[in-house]
Short mmCIF file of C-alpha atoms and ligand atoms in Angstrom, two decimals:
data_model
loop_
_atom_site.label_atom_id
_atom_site.label_comp_id
_atom_site.label_asym_id
_atom_site.label_seq_id
_atom_site.Cartn_x
_atom_site.Cartn_y
_atom_site.Cartn_z
CA MET A 1 50.45 -29.18 26.96
CA SER A 2 52.43 -32.32 26.21
CA SER A 3 51.11 -34.60 23.49
CA ALA A 4 52.07 -37.69 25.50
CA GLY A 5 49.40 -39.59 27.45
CA PRO A 6 45.65 -39.68 27.07
CA ARG A 7 43.84 -36.44 26.39
CA PRO A 8 42.40 -34.98 29.62
CA ARG A 9 38.62 -35.38 29.64
CA VAL A 10 36.84 -32.15 30.39
CA VAL A 11 33.11 -31.71 30.85
CA LEU A 12 32.23 -28.13 30.00
CA GLY A 13 28.91 -27.29 31.63
CA VAL A 14 27.12 -24.20 30.38
CA SER A 15 24.16 -22.80 32.27
CA GLY A 16 21.62 -20.26 31.11
CA GLY A 17 23.17 -16.83 31.19
CA ILE A 18 23.92 -14.33 28.46
CA ALA A 19 27.63 -15.08 28.96
CA ALA A 20 27.03 -18.55 27.48
CA TYR A 21 28.46 -17.25 24.20
CA LYS A 22 31.83 -16.69 25.92
CA ALA A 23 31.97 -20.42 26.70
CA CYS A 24 32.46 -20.99 22.94
CA GLU A 25 35.84 -19.28 23.24
CA LEU A 26 36.67 -21.34 26.34
CA LEU A 27 35.70 -24.51 24.46
CA ARG A 28 38.05 -23.58 21.63
CA ARG A 29 40.90 -23.03 24.09
CA PHE A 30 40.35 -26.52 25.53
CA THR A 31 40.04 -28.33 22.22
CA GLU A 32 42.97 -26.50 20.59
CA SER A 33 45.22 -27.45 23.49
CA GLY A 34 44.42 -31.15 23.19
CA HIS A 35 41.60 -31.66 25.69
CA ASP A 36 38.72 -34.05 25.04
CA VAL A 37 35.69 -31.87 25.77
CA THR A 38 32.06 -32.85 26.20
CA VAL A 39 29.75 -29.87 26.40
CA VAL A 40 26.75 -30.21 28.70
CA PRO A 41 24.47 -27.20 28.41
CA THR A 42 21.34 -26.69 30.45
CA ALA A 43 18.04 -26.21 28.63
CA ALA A 44 18.25 -22.50 29.44
CA ALA A 45 21.78 -22.29 28.02
CA LEU A 46 20.44 -23.64 24.72
CA GLU A 47 18.13 -20.60 24.57
CA PHE A 48 21.27 -18.47 24.31
CA VAL A 49 23.58 -20.67 22.20
CA GLY A 50 22.16 -23.62 20.26
CA ALA A 51 23.26 -27.25 20.33
CA PRO A 52 24.74 -27.15 16.77
CA THR A 53 27.33 -24.59 17.90
CA TRP A 54 28.46 -26.76 20.81
CA ALA A 55 28.42 -29.94 18.72
CA ALA A 56 30.44 -28.37 15.91
CA LEU A 57 33.02 -26.82 18.21
CA SER A 58 33.45 -29.91 20.40
CA GLY A 59 33.07 -32.53 17.67
CA LYS A 60 30.59 -34.43 19.86
CA PRO A 61 26.84 -34.73 20.16
CA VAL A 62 25.30 -32.45 22.75
CA SER A 63 22.39 -33.05 25.08
CA ALA A 64 20.93 -31.13 27.98
CA GLU A 65 18.83 -33.89 29.47
CA VAL A 66 19.31 -37.43 30.70
CA TRP A 67 16.97 -39.13 28.21
CA THR A 68 19.35 -39.10 25.25
CA GLY A 69 21.46 -42.25 24.72
CA VAL A 70 20.13 -43.78 27.94
CA HIS A 71 21.82 -47.13 27.17
CA GLU A 72 25.16 -45.39 27.80
CA VAL A 73 23.92 -44.05 31.15
CA PRO A 74 25.32 -40.59 30.41
CA HIS A 75 24.02 -39.04 33.63
CA VAL A 76 26.49 -41.17 35.58
CA ARG A 77 29.24 -41.93 33.06
CA LEU A 78 30.13 -38.34 32.19
CA GLY A 79 30.87 -37.37 35.77
CA GLN A 80 32.61 -40.63 36.62
CA THR A 81 35.02 -40.50 33.71
CA ALA A 82 35.80 -36.76 33.68
CA ASP A 83 39.20 -35.42 34.74
CA LEU A 84 37.68 -31.99 35.26
CA VAL A 85 34.23 -30.42 35.24
CA VAL A 86 34.08 -26.70 34.47
CA VAL A 87 30.83 -24.77 34.45
CA ALA A 88 30.98 -21.41 32.69
CA PRO A 89 28.85 -19.47 33.10
CA ALA A 90 27.45 -20.81 36.38
CA THR A 91 24.18 -19.00 37.11
CA ALA A 92 22.80 -18.36 40.60
CA ASP A 93 20.32 -21.16 39.92
CA LEU A 94 23.09 -23.61 38.95
CA LEU A 95 25.08 -22.72 42.10
CA ALA A 96 21.98 -23.29 44.23
CA LYS A 97 21.29 -26.66 42.62
CA ALA A 98 24.92 -27.75 42.96
CA ALA A 99 25.06 -26.66 46.60
CA HIS A 100 21.88 -28.58 47.43
CA GLY A 101 22.59 -31.68 45.37
CA LEU A 102 19.62 -31.28 43.05
CA ALA A 103 19.85 -33.31 39.86
CA ASP A 104 17.12 -32.55 37.34
CA ASP A 105 19.13 -32.43 34.13
CA LEU A 106 22.33 -33.85 32.65
CA LEU A 107 24.62 -31.12 34.02
CA THR A 108 23.40 -31.31 37.62
CA ASN A 109 23.54 -35.14 37.47
CA THR A 110 27.11 -34.88 36.20
CA LEU A 111 28.03 -32.55 39.07
CA LEU A 112 26.69 -35.12 41.56
CA THR A 113 28.58 -38.04 40.06
CA ALA A 114 31.87 -36.20 39.41
CA ARG A 115 34.75 -37.29 41.61
CA CYS A 116 37.25 -35.06 39.82
CA PRO A 117 37.99 -31.37 40.52
CA VAL A 118 35.10 -29.03 39.78
CA VAL A 119 35.55 -25.39 38.74
CA LEU A 120 32.55 -23.06 38.65
CA ALA A 121 32.77 -19.66 36.98
CA PRO A 122 29.74 -17.68 38.13
CA ALA A 123 28.13 -14.92 36.09
CA MET A 124 25.06 -13.04 37.20
CA HIS A 125 23.85 -9.62 38.22
CA THR A 126 25.51 -8.06 41.25
CA GLU A 127 22.32 -8.30 43.33
CA MET A 128 22.12 -12.04 42.69
CA TRP A 129 25.83 -12.56 43.46
CA GLU A 130 25.56 -10.60 46.70
CA HIS A 131 22.27 -12.20 47.82
CA PRO A 132 22.74 -14.12 51.10
CA ALA A 133 21.39 -17.28 49.44
CA THR A 134 24.12 -17.17 46.77
CA THR A 135 26.79 -16.27 49.34
CA ALA A 136 25.77 -19.30 51.43
CA ASN A 137 25.70 -21.59 48.38
CA VAL A 138 29.18 -20.46 47.31
CA ALA A 139 30.50 -21.01 50.85
CA THR A 140 28.98 -24.52 50.90
CA LEU A 141 30.50 -25.39 47.54
CA ARG A 142 33.92 -24.04 48.52
CA SER A 143 33.85 -25.95 51.81
CA ARG A 144 33.42 -29.12 49.73
CA GLY A 145 36.50 -28.34 47.67
CA VAL A 146 34.74 -26.86 44.62
CA LEU A 147 36.76 -24.04 43.10
CA VAL A 148 34.34 -21.13 42.65
CA ILE A 149 36.10 -18.39 40.69
CA GLU A 150 35.33 -14.83 41.78
CA PRO A 151 33.32 -13.02 39.11
CA ALA A 152 34.89 -10.00 37.49
CA GLU A 153 33.65 -6.44 37.84
CA GLY A 154 32.46 -4.47 34.85
CA ARG A 155 29.68 -4.12 32.35
CA LEU A 156 26.79 -6.52 32.91
CA THR A 157 23.85 -7.28 30.62
CA GLY A 158 22.22 -4.01 29.74
CA ALA A 159 23.61 -0.70 30.88
CA ASP A 160 24.51 -1.62 34.46
CA THR A 161 27.98 -2.37 35.79
CA GLY A 162 29.21 -4.15 38.90
CA LYS A 163 30.55 -7.45 40.17
CA GLY A 164 29.15 -10.48 38.40
CA ARG A 165 30.76 -10.57 34.98
CA LEU A 166 32.07 -13.88 33.74
CA PRO A 167 35.88 -13.74 33.99
CA ASP A 168 37.72 -13.66 30.69
CA PRO A 169 37.59 -17.12 28.98
CA GLU A 170 41.40 -17.02 28.85
CA GLU A 171 41.48 -16.64 32.63
CA ILE A 172 38.98 -19.47 33.21
CA PHE A 173 41.11 -21.63 30.93
CA GLU A 174 44.27 -20.84 32.95
CA VAL A 175 42.50 -21.67 36.22
CA ALA A 176 41.20 -24.94 34.76
CA ARG A 177 44.63 -25.88 33.43
CA ASP A 178 46.14 -25.12 36.80
CA VAL A 179 43.61 -27.40 38.52
CA LEU A 180 44.12 -30.18 35.95
CA GLY A 181 47.88 -29.96 36.46
CA ARG A 182 47.45 -30.35 40.19
CA SER A 183 44.88 -33.15 40.04
CA THR A 184 47.63 -35.60 39.16
CA SER A 185 49.06 -34.95 42.65
CA ALA A 186 47.97 -36.74 45.81
CA THR A 187 45.28 -34.18 46.62
CA PRO A 188 42.84 -33.85 43.73
CA GLY A 189 41.64 -30.30 43.50
CA GLY A 190 44.42 -29.30 45.86
CA PRO A 191 44.27 -28.02 49.40
CA ALA A 192 42.76 -24.68 50.43
CA ASP A 193 45.79 -24.36 52.69
CA LEU A 194 46.11 -20.61 52.13
CA ALA A 195 42.55 -19.84 53.27
CA GLY A 196 42.55 -16.93 55.69
CA ARG A 197 45.99 -15.78 54.52
CA HIS A 198 46.95 -12.61 52.68
CA VAL A 199 49.76 -13.03 50.20
CA VAL A 200 51.52 -10.49 48.02
CA VAL A 201 53.11 -11.36 44.70
CA SER A 202 55.08 -9.01 42.47
CA ALA A 203 55.37 -9.72 38.75
CA GLY A 204 56.76 -8.27 35.54
CA GLY A 205 59.61 -5.93 34.76
CA THR A 206 59.79 -2.31 35.85
CA ARG A 207 60.45 0.58 33.48
CA GLU A 208 62.56 3.58 34.34
CA ARG A 209 61.65 6.66 32.32
CA LEU A 210 64.35 8.50 30.42
CA ASP A 211 62.05 10.99 28.73
CA PRO A 212 58.34 11.04 27.79
CA VAL A 213 58.81 8.31 25.16
CA ARG A 214 61.80 6.22 26.28
CA PHE A 215 62.52 3.96 29.19
CA LEU A 216 65.03 1.41 30.47
CA GLY A 217 63.33 -1.94 30.91
CA ASN A 218 63.79 -5.68 30.85
CA ARG A 219 62.23 -8.74 29.26
CA SER A 220 60.34 -10.17 32.23
CA SER A 221 56.92 -11.30 31.00
CA GLY A 222 55.31 -11.60 34.44
CA ARG A 223 54.08 -15.14 33.70
CA GLN A 224 55.66 -16.73 36.78
CA GLY A 225 54.21 -14.07 39.08
CA TYR A 226 50.78 -14.45 37.49
CA ALA A 227 50.98 -18.24 37.91
CA LEU A 228 51.86 -17.69 41.58
CA ALA A 229 48.93 -15.32 42.09
CA ARG A 230 46.48 -17.65 40.37
CA ALA A 231 47.76 -20.67 42.32
CA ALA A 232 47.47 -18.80 45.65
CA ALA A 233 43.91 -17.73 44.83
CA ALA A 234 43.03 -21.34 43.97
CA ARG A 235 44.42 -22.36 47.39
CA GLY A 236 42.10 -19.91 49.11
CA ALA A 237 44.39 -16.90 49.73
CA GLU A 238 43.50 -13.25 49.54
CA VAL A 239 46.01 -12.16 46.89
CA THR A 240 47.50 -8.77 46.06
CA LEU A 241 49.36 -8.89 42.77
CA VAL A 242 51.66 -5.95 42.06
CA ALA A 243 52.16 -6.07 38.31
CA ALA A 244 54.75 -4.08 36.40
CA ASN A 245 54.15 -3.66 32.67
CA VAL A 246 52.66 -7.06 31.85
CA ALA A 247 50.50 -7.95 28.87
CA LEU A 248 48.54 -10.69 30.64
CA THR A 249 44.91 -11.07 31.71
CA ASP A 250 44.38 -10.14 35.36
CA PRO A 251 43.83 -13.33 37.38
CA ALA A 252 40.26 -13.75 38.63
CA GLY A 253 39.60 -13.00 42.29
CA VAL A 254 42.95 -11.24 42.74
CA LYS A 255 43.55 -7.58 43.63
CA VAL A 256 45.87 -6.30 40.92
CA VAL A 257 47.89 -3.10 41.42
CA HIS A 258 49.48 -1.97 38.17
CA VAL A 259 52.79 -0.10 38.45
CA GLU A 260 55.51 1.11 36.12
CA SER A 261 58.77 1.93 37.92
CA THR A 262 60.74 0.28 40.71
CA ALA A 263 59.78 3.16 43.04
CA GLU A 264 56.06 2.52 42.36
CA LEU A 265 56.56 -1.24 42.77
CA ARG A 266 58.32 -0.64 46.09
CA ASP A 267 55.48 1.57 47.39
CA ALA A 268 52.80 -0.94 46.38
CA VAL A 269 54.67 -3.97 47.78
CA LEU A 270 55.54 -2.25 51.07
CA SER A 271 51.99 -1.09 51.62
CA ALA A 272 50.48 -4.55 50.90
CA ALA A 273 53.23 -6.32 52.88
CA ALA A 274 52.09 -4.64 56.11
CA THR A 275 49.32 -7.25 56.44
CA ALA A 276 50.82 -10.08 54.39
CA ASP A 277 51.54 -13.62 55.59
CA ALA A 278 53.83 -14.09 52.60
CA VAL A 279 55.50 -11.90 50.00
CA VAL A 280 56.87 -13.40 46.80
CA MET A 281 59.10 -11.11 44.77
CA ALA A 282 58.82 -12.65 41.30
CA ALA A 283 59.17 -9.25 39.59
CA ALA A 284 62.32 -8.08 37.89
CA PRO A 285 62.70 -4.55 39.25
CA ALA A 286 65.26 -2.47 37.37
CA ASP A 287 68.33 -2.16 39.58
CA PHE A 288 69.16 1.28 38.17
CA ARG A 289 67.27 4.39 37.08
CA PRO A 290 68.40 7.49 35.23
CA THR A 291 69.53 10.13 37.70
CA ALA A 292 67.46 12.68 35.83
CA GLN A 293 64.36 12.31 33.68
CA SER A 294 63.99 14.70 30.80
CA GLU A 295 60.61 16.45 30.68
CA THR A 296 60.98 16.76 26.93
CA LYS A 297 62.03 14.23 24.30
CA ILE A 298 65.81 13.92 24.11
CA LYS A 299 66.83 14.99 20.58
CA LYS A 300 69.64 13.70 18.36
CA ALA A 301 72.59 16.07 18.10
CA ASP A 302 73.66 17.15 14.59
CA ASP A 303 77.30 16.37 15.32
CA GLY A 304 76.56 12.64 15.70
CA SER A 305 77.28 12.59 19.45
CA ALA A 306 75.13 10.54 21.83
CA PRO A 307 73.92 11.75 25.21
CA SER A 308 75.38 10.13 28.32
CA ILE A 309 72.91 8.73 30.74
CA THR A 310 73.91 8.69 34.38
CA LEU A 311 72.30 5.98 36.44
CA GLN A 312 71.72 5.58 40.13
CA GLN A 313 70.82 2.47 42.09
CA ASN A 314 67.22 1.65 42.93
CA PRO A 315 66.32 0.35 46.37
CA ASP A 316 66.48 -3.43 46.76
CA ILE A 317 62.88 -4.17 47.74
CA LEU A 318 63.44 -7.83 48.62
CA LYS A 319 66.30 -6.95 50.93
CA GLU A 320 64.33 -4.13 52.50
CA ILE A 321 61.23 -6.22 53.32
CA SER A 322 63.44 -9.09 54.54
CA THR A 323 65.51 -6.84 56.81
CA HIS A 324 62.71 -4.67 58.23
CA ARG A 325 60.00 -7.21 58.76
CA VAL A 326 56.82 -5.22 59.36
CA HIS A 327 54.73 -8.36 59.74
CA PRO A 328 56.66 -10.81 61.91
CA GLY A 329 56.17 -14.40 60.84
CA ALA A 330 55.63 -13.49 57.19
CA VAL A 331 57.44 -15.76 54.75
CA ILE A 332 59.49 -13.82 52.20
CA VAL A 333 60.47 -15.36 48.90
CA GLY A 334 62.93 -14.05 46.31
CA PHE A 335 63.87 -15.14 42.82
CA ALA A 336 67.32 -15.31 41.30
CA ALA A 337 68.41 -15.93 37.75
CA GLU A 338 72.02 -17.08 37.86
CA THR A 339 74.59 -18.33 35.39
CA GLY A 340 77.47 -19.15 37.71
CA ASP A 341 80.89 -17.58 37.12
CA ALA A 342 84.56 -17.85 38.06
CA THR A 343 83.73 -17.20 41.72
CA GLY A 344 81.22 -20.00 42.12
CA SER A 345 78.55 -22.33 40.76
CA VAL A 346 74.93 -21.31 40.29
CA LEU A 347 74.06 -22.75 43.71
CA ASP A 348 77.08 -21.12 45.43
CA LEU A 349 76.04 -17.73 44.11
CA ALA A 350 72.40 -18.38 44.96
CA ARG A 351 73.19 -19.36 48.56
CA ALA A 352 75.25 -16.18 48.91
CA LYS A 353 72.35 -14.15 47.46
CA LEU A 354 69.87 -15.78 49.85
CA ALA A 355 72.07 -14.76 52.80
CA ARG A 356 72.65 -11.26 51.38
CA LYS A 357 68.96 -10.59 50.79
CA GLY A 358 67.84 -12.12 54.10
CA CYS A 359 64.75 -13.79 52.66
CA ASP A 360 63.36 -17.18 53.77
CA LEU A 361 63.26 -18.86 50.37
CA LEU A 362 65.05 -18.18 47.10
CA VAL A 363 63.81 -19.68 43.85
CA VAL A 364 66.85 -20.14 41.64
CA ASN A 365 66.69 -20.40 37.85
CA ASP A 366 69.84 -21.57 36.12
CA VAL A 367 69.83 -19.36 33.03
CA SER A 368 73.26 -20.36 31.71
CA GLY A 369 71.72 -22.62 29.04
CA GLY A 370 69.22 -20.11 27.66
CA ALA A 371 66.45 -17.77 28.62
CA VAL A 372 63.48 -18.48 30.86
CA PHE A 373 62.04 -15.08 30.05
CA GLY A 374 58.67 -15.24 28.35
CA SER A 375 58.51 -19.03 28.18
CA THR A 376 55.58 -20.93 29.66
CA ASP A 377 57.80 -23.49 31.37
CA ASN A 378 60.38 -23.23 34.10
CA GLU A 379 62.94 -25.31 36.01
CA ALA A 380 64.35 -24.30 39.38
CA VAL A 381 65.76 -25.08 42.79
CA ILE A 382 63.98 -23.68 45.86
CA LEU A 383 66.60 -22.88 48.50
CA GLY A 384 65.60 -22.33 52.12
CA ALA A 385 67.41 -20.12 54.65
CA ASP A 386 67.27 -23.24 56.85
CA GLY A 387 69.62 -25.00 54.39
CA SER A 388 66.94 -26.91 52.51
CA ALA A 389 67.04 -27.34 48.72
CA VAL A 390 64.08 -28.61 46.68
CA ASP A 391 64.80 -29.51 43.06
CA VAL A 392 61.94 -28.64 40.73
CA PRO A 393 62.14 -30.57 37.47
CA HIS A 394 61.27 -28.93 34.15
CA GLY A 395 57.55 -28.18 34.12
CA SER A 396 54.94 -25.49 33.88
CA LYS A 397 55.18 -22.19 35.75
CA SER A 398 51.92 -23.22 37.42
CA ALA A 399 53.53 -26.43 38.75
CA LEU A 400 56.50 -24.42 40.06
CA ALA A 401 54.09 -21.93 41.62
CA HIS A 402 52.37 -24.68 43.60
CA LEU A 403 55.69 -26.11 44.79
CA ILE A 404 56.71 -22.64 45.98
CA TRP A 405 53.42 -22.28 47.88
CA ASP A 406 53.97 -25.76 49.38
CA GLN A 407 57.29 -24.47 50.77
CA VAL A 408 55.67 -21.24 51.99
CA VAL A 409 52.80 -23.10 53.70
CA ALA A 410 55.30 -25.34 55.50
CA ARG A 411 56.91 -22.21 56.98
CA LEU A 412 53.80 -20.18 57.87
CA ALA A 413 53.38 -19.47 61.55
CA PRO A 414 50.27 -21.28 62.80
CA SER A 415 49.10 -18.17 64.70
CA SER A 416 46.47 -16.83 62.33
CA PRO A 417 43.56 -19.19 61.73
CA GLN A 418 44.18 -21.51 58.79
CA TYR A 419 40.62 -22.60 58.28
CA THR A 420 37.54 -20.53 58.73
CA SER A 421 34.08 -21.95 58.65
N1 LIG B 1 64.77 -7.42 43.62
C1 LIG B 1 64.22 -6.42 44.39
N2 LIG B 1 64.58 -5.12 44.18
C2 LIG B 1 65.49 -4.80 43.24
C3 LIG B 1 66.07 -5.82 42.47
C4 LIG B 1 65.69 -7.13 42.68
O1 LIG B 1 63.38 -6.71 45.24
N3 LIG B 1 65.83 -3.55 43.07
C5 LIG B 1 64.37 -8.81 43.88
C6 LIG B 1 63.78 -9.55 42.70
O2 LIG B 1 62.39 -9.41 42.65
C7 LIG B 1 64.21 -10.98 42.97
C8 LIG B 1 65.51 -10.85 43.72
O3 LIG B 1 65.54 -9.51 44.20
O4 LIG B 1 63.30 -11.62 43.83
C9 LIG B 1 66.77 -11.13 42.91
O5 LIG B 1 67.13 -10.08 42.14
P1 LIG B 1 68.54 -10.00 41.39
O6 LIG B 1 68.45 -8.82 40.51
O7 LIG B 1 68.85 -11.30 40.75
O8 LIG B 1 69.52 -9.77 42.56
P2 LIG B 1 70.68 -8.77 42.66
O9 LIG B 1 70.83 -8.49 44.11
O10 LIG B 1 70.43 -7.63 41.77
O11 LIG B 1 71.91 -9.59 42.22
P3 LIG B 1 72.79 -9.53 40.91
O12 LIG B 1 73.94 -8.74 41.32
O13 LIG B 1 73.07 -10.97 40.65
O14 LIG B 1 71.97 -8.89 39.82
#
């Protein structure tokens, strides 16, 4: 985050679930990245983690009810002045109160007075999450523009497992940062303009096995693809993320298919693309693979000679899905990292690549001045097959992701329903 400008004001609500302790980690992420955080626990949350912990970690006094510091009218002021309200964990009870506008403590009052984006990260037992009352409350909240993150699946309190775990604090932080980044735009909280759509995003770099311990690979971190998946989920899409060899937390509410090689990536993308309204190929698939894989470890020769490795070309997935469109009307997006050469500028080469691949949009990174790989920021031009060119100034991968989705949304066929009740 940039140090310029006022620190974003975040209200971190914590309701009474065992996952309250994980909100300490989330709080640290916010404060360490320059956010001004006020923690508002519920009385039940304080049964799990006490006020001194929140006060020490946030550097501010903490209260659960509206009768502390009444002269400052905290029950109204906190919500009015916040740039973002995040509740983690959000219990079934908190969701119900928020959906029905109840306000019997400081957190629920803050939720009623907030005019900024609101992110709720539910955590509860599977039965509670799947109860029709909770389903209806979540639908109500989402219809009002509240971003309710899908809970994760896994170990719950006690021995049981299922859907209802609080997503990783790192993931909640990324979602919150994404929302904060967008709230400076004209549509606070952002549009749910991908609701009812299925989108596929590929991310990361594929590995081609040479022998049981070696592979040919590349330096793609997968960050841009993950930012795209997270942004699409925040805009209401059903997202399939095909991830090749990334060391990142799975985005919440996204179906993640982990793959290793270009062949596996191709299979996963093709199968998901059959029902997709958009496919974004942000992955860096290896263009070549060894013609033969050794079943045993390739040994050094005593005479100092090195083995020759013969390579063969991998299929070009982007070209294949653009040429044989299984889902007519789907918008297909490619990426290109270009340096320009004697035959043309970065944009000349990119336009030629767009035509060669046959996709609808090509996101072009000029990498002549240094690497984009692994960094958290990006700078690009989004070229359209219709001749359009959108310059994206230097900014976060999340900001670029949203601009790419803006371009995709503008090209989606209106046939399938955009908004469902
Ligand atoms: N891509 C793909 N399948 C491959 C290689 C690349 O689908 N086997 C996709 C990438 O995900 C990216 C786009 O194609 O969206 C651009 O890839 P790039 O490697 O830059 O294109 P190439 O055609 O390989 O061009 P160049 O000769 O410049 O490497």
